[in-house]
XYZ file of C-alpha atoms in Angstrom:
534
model
C 164.988 96.853 23.949
C 167.664 94.476 22.560
C 170.226 93.622 25.251
C 173.000 93.845 22.682
C 172.247 97.500 22.102
C 171.768 98.636 25.685
C 174.969 100.686 25.624
C 174.566 101.906 22.027
C 172.366 101.264 19.053
C 175.541 101.219 16.936
C 177.545 98.740 19.083
C 180.673 97.141 17.412
C 180.729 94.492 18.532
C 243.523 49.932 16.361
C 245.993 46.958 18.304
C 249.829 46.349 18.372
C 251.763 43.323 19.687
C 253.881 43.619 22.868
C 257.314 42.015 23.372
C 257.255 38.841 25.392
C 257.977 39.527 29.037
C 260.390 37.026 30.646
C 259.215 35.706 34.015
C 261.302 36.758 37.029
C 263.688 34.183 38.611
C 262.053 31.992 41.195
C 264.485 33.087 43.892
C 265.518 36.710 43.244
C 268.879 37.831 44.675
C 269.027 40.014 47.728
C 269.751 43.677 47.144
C 273.459 44.371 46.289
C 274.241 40.622 46.396
C 276.455 39.269 43.506
C 275.408 36.070 41.788
C 277.506 32.897 40.962
C 277.157 29.738 38.988
C 276.581 26.482 40.809
C 279.847 25.076 42.242
C 281.451 28.527 42.423
C 281.963 30.839 45.336
C 280.632 34.411 45.477
C 283.047 37.126 44.509
C 281.193 39.939 46.224
C 282.598 42.350 48.735
C 280.661 41.110 51.735
C 282.371 38.662 54.160
C 281.235 35.033 54.094
C 280.902 33.453 57.493
C 283.264 30.404 57.508
C 282.226 26.940 58.441
C 284.627 24.431 60.172
C 284.960 22.370 56.971
C 285.935 25.256 54.735
C 288.964 27.033 56.308
C 290.877 27.362 52.990
C 288.065 28.873 50.940
C 289.096 32.533 51.441
C 292.478 31.743 49.792
C 290.726 29.961 46.923
C 288.394 32.844 46.452
C 291.329 35.246 46.286
C 292.982 33.147 43.561
C 289.861 33.197 41.500
C 289.628 36.903 41.903
C 293.224 37.256 40.589
C 292.225 35.361 37.396
C 289.722 37.452 35.456
C 289.068 34.699 32.957
C 287.519 32.565 35.631
C 285.059 35.271 36.753
C 281.437 35.266 35.665
C 279.415 38.350 34.775
C 277.584 39.879 37.779
C 274.374 39.992 35.841
C 274.647 36.427 34.479
C 275.755 34.710 37.691
C 273.154 32.558 39.367
C 273.297 32.186 43.123
C 273.577 28.705 44.670
C 272.407 28.893 48.232
C 272.765 25.105 48.619
C 276.593 25.316 48.881
C 277.446 23.670 52.165
C 280.481 25.776 52.928
C 278.835 29.214 52.847
C 275.872 30.874 54.470
C 274.799 34.505 54.664
C 272.969 33.783 57.880
C 274.677 34.392 61.167
C 275.671 31.396 63.276
C 272.710 29.936 65.034
C 270.266 31.023 62.275
C 268.517 28.349 60.254
C 268.552 28.883 56.515
C 265.884 27.802 54.120
C 266.827 25.198 51.566
C 265.439 27.366 48.712
C 266.420 30.829 50.048
C 262.895 32.276 50.286
C 263.430 33.642 53.775
C 266.363 35.697 52.526
C 264.050 37.817 50.340
C 260.840 37.627 52.372
C 262.112 38.989 55.660
C 263.317 42.432 54.471
C 260.202 42.763 52.307
C 258.001 41.949 55.272
C 259.766 44.501 57.416
C 259.383 47.191 54.757
C 255.729 46.416 54.222
C 255.092 46.436 57.955
C 256.774 49.804 58.331
C 254.803 51.227 55.411
C 251.578 49.882 56.886
C 252.344 51.538 60.196
C 253.001 54.844 58.430
C 249.698 54.611 56.533
C 247.748 53.801 59.700
C 249.352 56.731 61.499
C 248.502 59.046 58.578
C 244.873 57.927 58.523
C 244.579 58.280 62.268
C 246.021 61.798 62.056
C 243.531 62.773 59.345
C 240.574 61.423 61.283
C 241.632 63.130 64.493
C 242.517 66.414 62.811
C 239.931 66.897 60.037
C 237.100 64.367 60.307
C 235.286 65.926 63.291
C 234.842 69.256 61.531
C 234.026 67.565 58.205
C 231.238 65.423 59.607
C 230.091 68.281 61.760
C 229.629 70.418 58.626
C 227.753 67.639 56.843
C 225.421 67.213 59.786
C 224.958 70.949 60.065
C 224.069 71.224 56.370
C 221.505 68.448 56.608
C 219.847 69.749 59.736
C 220.231 73.499 59.283
C 217.012 75.310 60.153
C 215.584 77.773 57.648
C 213.129 80.556 58.420
C 210.858 81.828 55.652
C 209.372 85.275 56.168
C 205.806 85.469 54.838
C 203.988 88.787 54.417
C 200.195 88.635 54.377
C 197.493 91.291 54.356
C 194.081 90.226 55.550
C 194.468 87.218 57.814
C 195.663 87.364 61.404
C 198.604 85.221 62.473
C 196.207 83.012 64.453
C 194.307 82.043 61.302
C 197.472 81.231 59.397
C 199.018 79.373 62.335
C 197.208 76.115 61.694
C 198.333 76.092 58.074
C 201.943 77.032 58.731
C 202.109 74.556 61.608
C 201.016 71.729 59.324
C 203.760 72.645 56.885
C 206.358 72.823 59.640
C 205.390 69.384 60.937
C 205.934 67.991 57.455
C 209.169 69.966 57.070
C 210.746 70.219 60.529
C 213.795 72.187 59.345
C 211.674 74.991 57.860
C 209.946 77.612 59.957
C 207.339 80.032 58.615
C 207.350 83.496 60.156
C 204.045 85.103 59.172
C 203.524 88.858 59.382
C 200.247 90.634 58.706
C 200.927 93.934 56.964
C 198.867 97.100 56.534
C 197.644 97.607 52.976
C 198.512 101.308 53.066
C 201.826 101.822 51.226
C 202.272 98.057 51.211
C 203.345 97.767 47.569
C 206.000 100.477 47.808
C 207.372 99.030 51.039
C 207.376 95.544 49.536
C 209.376 96.571 46.476
C 211.826 98.713 48.440
C 212.486 96.057 51.075
C 212.977 93.290 48.514
C 215.376 95.396 46.481
C 217.533 96.247 49.501
C 217.582 92.629 50.691
C 215.399 93.002 53.774
C 212.098 91.907 52.272
C 210.060 88.739 52.749
C 210.650 85.383 51.100
C 206.932 84.990 50.319
C 204.349 87.727 49.994
C 200.828 88.547 48.872
C 200.142 90.691 45.823
C 197.132 91.832 43.793
C 196.306 90.108 40.533
C 196.904 93.334 38.581
C 200.353 94.026 40.056
C 202.486 91.679 37.972
C 203.773 94.474 35.662
C 204.831 96.461 38.726
C 206.531 93.507 40.429
C 208.330 92.051 37.421
C 211.750 92.757 38.970
C 211.014 91.264 42.378
C 208.825 88.240 41.602
C 210.484 84.867 41.062
C 208.933 82.488 38.505
C 207.663 79.360 40.208
C 209.562 76.154 39.524
C 207.868 73.017 38.260
C 208.602 71.563 41.699
C 206.157 74.127 43.084
C 203.481 73.661 40.432
C 203.310 72.243 36.928
C 201.661 74.177 34.137
C 199.093 71.449 33.515
C 198.088 71.449 37.170
C 197.837 75.228 37.295
C 195.551 75.195 34.278
C 193.425 72.410 35.726
C 193.147 73.719 39.278
C 192.645 77.466 38.805
C 190.328 79.727 36.825
C 191.183 81.053 33.333
C 191.495 84.628 34.587
C 194.270 83.483 36.926
C 196.111 81.841 34.075
C 196.008 85.193 32.287
C 196.909 87.351 35.262
C 199.643 85.261 36.871
C 201.627 83.962 33.900
C 204.111 85.680 31.616
C 205.953 84.016 28.719
C 204.867 80.622 29.970
C 206.149 81.159 33.516
C 203.836 81.103 36.542
C 204.394 83.782 39.168
C 201.768 83.201 41.839
C 199.541 80.779 43.715
C 196.117 82.332 44.474
C 194.501 81.353 47.745
C 191.168 82.982 46.947
C 189.072 84.435 44.170
C 186.657 87.343 44.236
C 184.353 88.673 41.563
C 182.244 91.807 41.255
C 178.655 90.909 42.151
C 175.323 92.657 42.649
C 174.013 93.197 46.183
C 170.284 93.851 46.392
C 168.158 95.042 49.268
C 165.681 92.190 49.545
C 163.036 94.173 51.382
C 163.161 97.061 48.897
C 162.777 94.761 45.891
C 159.933 92.824 47.472
C 158.113 96.026 48.371
C 158.346 97.146 44.740
C 157.389 93.724 43.433
C 160.498 93.294 41.346
C 163.147 90.617 41.028
C 166.903 91.043 40.973
C 167.767 92.123 37.418
C 169.731 89.809 35.158
C 170.136 92.130 32.140
C 171.200 95.763 31.903
C 167.835 96.729 30.508
C 166.120 95.219 33.542
C 168.696 96.831 35.787
C 167.962 100.291 34.395
C 164.201 99.899 34.835
C 164.519 98.446 38.330
C 166.896 101.207 39.470
C 164.418 103.885 38.472
C 161.510 102.077 40.079
C 163.378 101.753 43.355
C 164.579 105.373 43.465
C 162.653 107.538 45.924
C 162.911 111.335 45.827
C 161.399 113.984 48.048
C 159.285 116.853 46.825
C 162.375 118.862 46.037
C 163.684 116.150 43.783
C 166.428 115.123 46.201
C 167.158 111.418 46.281
C 166.116 109.768 49.530
C 166.566 106.162 48.478
C 168.814 105.521 45.495
C 167.882 102.780 43.086
C 171.507 101.978 42.162
C 174.990 103.360 42.762
C 175.907 104.256 39.195
C 176.927 107.400 37.347
C 179.473 109.245 39.499
C 182.998 108.284 40.499
C 184.147 109.665 43.824
C 181.346 108.410 46.080
C 180.824 105.027 44.439
C 182.755 102.184 45.987
C 184.451 100.106 43.266
C 183.623 102.651 40.540
C 186.690 101.623 38.461
C 185.622 97.977 38.661
C 182.013 98.749 37.690
C 183.105 100.762 34.657
C 185.522 97.937 33.762
C 182.554 95.561 33.866
C 180.700 97.669 31.306
C 183.795 98.015 29.129
C 184.571 94.299 28.909
C 180.946 93.303 28.373
C 180.631 95.882 25.618
C 183.747 94.641 23.815
C 186.152 97.461 24.666
C 189.853 96.684 24.921
C 190.876 98.109 28.287
C 194.573 97.995 27.449
C 194.046 99.794 24.139
C 190.916 101.904 24.346
C 191.721 103.818 21.158
C 191.282 100.622 19.129
C 187.720 100.250 20.455
C 186.890 103.860 21.266
C 183.226 103.571 20.187
C 182.633 100.618 22.516
C 184.377 102.491 25.303
C 182.493 105.756 24.793
C 179.135 103.940 24.695
C 179.996 102.234 27.977
C 180.887 105.519 29.692
C 177.795 107.196 28.286
C 175.619 104.418 29.703
C 177.331 104.584 33.082
C 177.006 108.333 33.533
C 173.375 108.303 32.402
C 172.336 107.172 35.903
C 173.498 110.503 37.309
C 172.337 112.852 34.536
C 169.005 114.410 33.632
C 165.678 114.151 35.340
C 165.786 110.360 35.700
C 168.814 110.269 37.983
C 169.041 107.417 40.450
C 172.285 108.572 42.084
C 174.264 111.773 42.584
C 177.477 113.043 44.140
C 175.750 114.353 47.282
C 174.978 110.906 48.621
C 176.985 108.853 51.110
C 179.636 106.487 49.824
C 177.745 103.664 48.224
C 178.776 100.941 50.700
C 177.528 103.104 53.564
C 174.318 104.072 51.792
C 173.548 100.398 51.156
C 174.327 99.416 54.742
C 171.969 102.122 55.998
C 169.168 100.905 53.738
C 169.317 104.016 51.536
C 170.499 102.208 48.414
C 168.641 99.370 46.725
C 171.397 97.922 44.492
C 175.115 97.959 45.120
C 178.083 96.423 43.272
C 180.668 94.824 45.537
C 183.002 91.980 46.407
C 182.827 89.256 49.029
C 184.560 91.220 51.751
C 181.931 93.946 51.431
C 179.536 91.500 53.074
C 181.457 91.769 56.336
C 181.623 95.553 56.141
C 177.893 95.876 55.564
C 177.032 93.321 58.244
C 179.259 95.148 60.708
C 177.418 98.417 60.064
C 173.914 96.967 59.967
C 173.585 93.333 61.116
C 169.807 93.483 60.567
C 169.929 94.449 56.893
C 168.180 91.914 54.705
C 170.068 91.563 51.449
C 171.218 88.980 48.961
C 174.062 88.624 46.473
C 173.461 87.734 42.821
C 175.357 87.714 39.556
C 175.918 91.017 37.794
C 173.604 92.035 34.936
C 174.853 91.216 31.472
C 174.355 91.683 27.784
C 173.147 88.774 25.731
C 175.866 86.087 25.611
C 178.210 88.430 27.506
C 178.155 87.059 31.045
C 181.632 88.114 32.144
C 182.363 90.000 35.325
C 185.483 91.521 36.910
C 187.863 89.567 39.131
C 189.845 91.237 41.901
C 191.837 88.855 44.072
C 195.202 88.311 45.759
C 197.941 85.782 45.176
C 201.076 84.535 46.934
C 204.484 84.927 45.284
C 208.193 84.349 45.982
C 210.827 87.066 46.176
C 213.606 86.953 43.625
C 215.959 87.981 46.451
C 214.971 85.125 48.773
C 218.001 83.251 50.142
C 215.885 80.138 50.573
C 214.199 79.760 47.214
C 214.112 75.960 47.314
C 212.295 75.993 50.642
C 210.008 78.795 49.455
C 209.011 76.729 46.422
C 208.234 73.832 48.733
C 205.886 76.074 50.721
C 204.217 77.327 47.524
C 203.566 73.739 46.495
C 202.010 73.165 49.908
C 199.734 76.206 49.538
C 198.426 75.008 46.175
C 197.065 71.749 47.568
C 193.336 71.142 47.789
C 193.300 70.026 51.426
C 195.301 73.081 52.494
C 192.750 75.385 50.825
C 189.951 73.619 52.683
C 191.684 73.867 56.048
C 192.411 77.541 55.486
C 188.760 78.218 54.655
C 187.659 76.450 57.846
C 190.036 78.511 59.964
C 188.865 81.745 58.339
C 185.221 80.814 58.800
C 185.835 80.479 62.545
C 186.474 84.233 62.631
C 183.697 85.462 60.319
C 180.665 84.395 58.287
C 182.742 82.598 55.661
C 186.301 82.195 54.492
C 187.831 83.593 51.353
C 186.098 82.096 48.298
C 188.078 79.147 46.964
C 190.548 79.848 44.163
C 190.496 76.200 43.083
C 187.864 75.264 40.526
C 187.332 71.835 42.089
C 186.230 73.346 45.397
C 183.558 75.765 44.162
C 180.663 73.356 44.674
C 181.448 73.132 48.383
C 180.086 76.677 48.695
C 176.765 76.099 46.953
C 174.852 76.003 50.204
C 176.086 79.444 51.225
C 173.992 81.951 49.297
C 176.123 84.889 50.377
C 179.430 83.519 49.095
C 178.578 81.206 46.190
C 177.877 83.980 43.624
C 181.484 85.137 43.951
C 182.822 81.760 42.812
C 180.029 80.846 40.404
C 180.954 83.830 38.204
C 184.723 83.202 38.326
C 184.773 81.004 35.243
C 183.765 84.010 33.103
C 185.729 86.665 34.973
C 188.169 89.161 33.479
C 190.718 91.402 35.135
C 191.262 95.126 34.698
C 193.972 97.620 35.590
C 191.056 99.899 36.491
C 190.843 98.354 39.950
C 189.772 100.034 43.147
C 190.918 99.523 46.725
C 194.329 98.047 45.941
C 196.078 101.060 47.496
C 199.029 100.490 45.195
C 199.947 104.145 44.694
C 201.059 103.032 41.287
C 199.542 101.518 38.175
C 196.000 101.095 39.519
C 195.828 104.509 41.106
C 197.202 106.211 37.989
C 194.755 104.410 35.708
C 191.874 105.226 38.030
C 192.916 108.854 38.030
C 192.450 109.135 34.275
C 189.187 107.178 34.447
C 187.784 109.434 37.141
C 188.629 112.492 35.061
C 186.792 110.977 32.110
C 183.615 110.417 34.158
C 183.683 113.891 35.661
C 184.213 115.502 32.280
C 181.193 113.700 30.823
C 179.065 114.812 33.779
C 180.268 118.317 32.949
C 178.938 117.942 29.402
C 182.111 116.804 27.626
C 181.193 114.309 24.959
C 181.848 110.660 25.843
C 183.963 110.247 22.706
C 186.196 113.188 23.579
C 186.515 111.915 27.136
C 187.544 108.485 25.874
C 190.133 109.964 23.522
C 191.805 111.702 26.444
C 191.458 108.618 28.601
C 193.035 106.408 25.934
C 196.104 108.649 25.719
C 196.550 108.529 29.473
C 196.199 104.744 29.558
C 198.777 104.299 26.805
C 201.183 106.602 28.600
C 200.892 104.675 31.867
C 201.140 101.213 30.359
C 204.220 102.208 28.359
C 206.111 102.476 31.662
C 205.657 98.811 32.450
């Protein structure tokens, strides 16, 4: 059978001069002192101290004062301080021959007094205001900031080594990490951020951006540049975490839907892990064991129903994207979508069923050894190992159509609250989280607690996981991964849950003999209604 037709045989695939300024007289007169021509006495009002050789000069001065024609203008008179019979200095004072001391002394006194006043003013300012001023400057420079960081999966002990490294590099910033319960996490996150009591940094699912548009802060170029984001992280992350050119998250891990196979069951049947959907269908039927009443004892694959299949929304999304359906607008590709749902439900219909709704949840059935092939994510490894440490299984890439090797990505990212009071510091922490060496240290710390850490989100670290057969398939498929709003186990009580509700109804209706096309028509209307809210 042609791989391209496994879902359907009909697949659609200026200057002016200034007046001359006269130079000032060499010996300017003292304030309020009248001037006189050489050989004349002063006619001012102050008293001239007499000398022994000039007893008659007061009478002479009075005569001159009585004759206006002999008086000189006050402004035009020039002082002659060399006159032997007069001195403005008190007896016992020595006068300068050129009169410089007469003008310098008062000026010196005035300048000295002004200098004292200025010094006193400066001293007052320093004593009164400087201590608080410099105290505020010092406080601003050394003020400690605490960033609240909400996580989901990792214990505080695992994150401690990473946050401690950041704090050593940035001693004024403290990271307060809190591990939250996934149940009602999204609603609590949004409510707390909106009322101002939320975290500065938090974890969110890759499909939640439409729901968190009002609380997520775009990352600054100081946190990460667009070229670096494109170079360091997978294409699906560039699609999921950017809007209108802005980046909203730094992913610390990636996870992709993969195929888990029971190694012992496949070896007993002499088959290999399937790589195409045609092979998958054949292998599932070969591996299915029924009792004499037709009841399934060992299921070949968990496909066909909805409520007891772990990751059913993700598995159906896988079929939709590989078959060319537009998940965000199913009505535009309704034939591709209906063929995908018809193929999916075929595993639980008719005489050739390999799964039914009476069986255990698929993760549990696989862990017990009652299911040969199971679709899951990296963290399912820990769940299965915890239930049955002795189970022999391997993880491989999902089956695909020819030249359609994509799978579904479901991962978590770190973001910054739009209400954070310390956005600059938060951006600095986001930059720290994006670094290659930080991702490696975080993986090492996680691997101390379990079989392996979260698969690297950075493209340049994928090869470090090649030697780990259980984890490498989750990163090796990331380059071709797509995301879907039909996503299970996000516990968002919002977009994902609403979309999954319509999808589950579509599957159940087909199992109840509604035509796949009619089921898709109803599904498409529901999807459009939900997406129109965001």
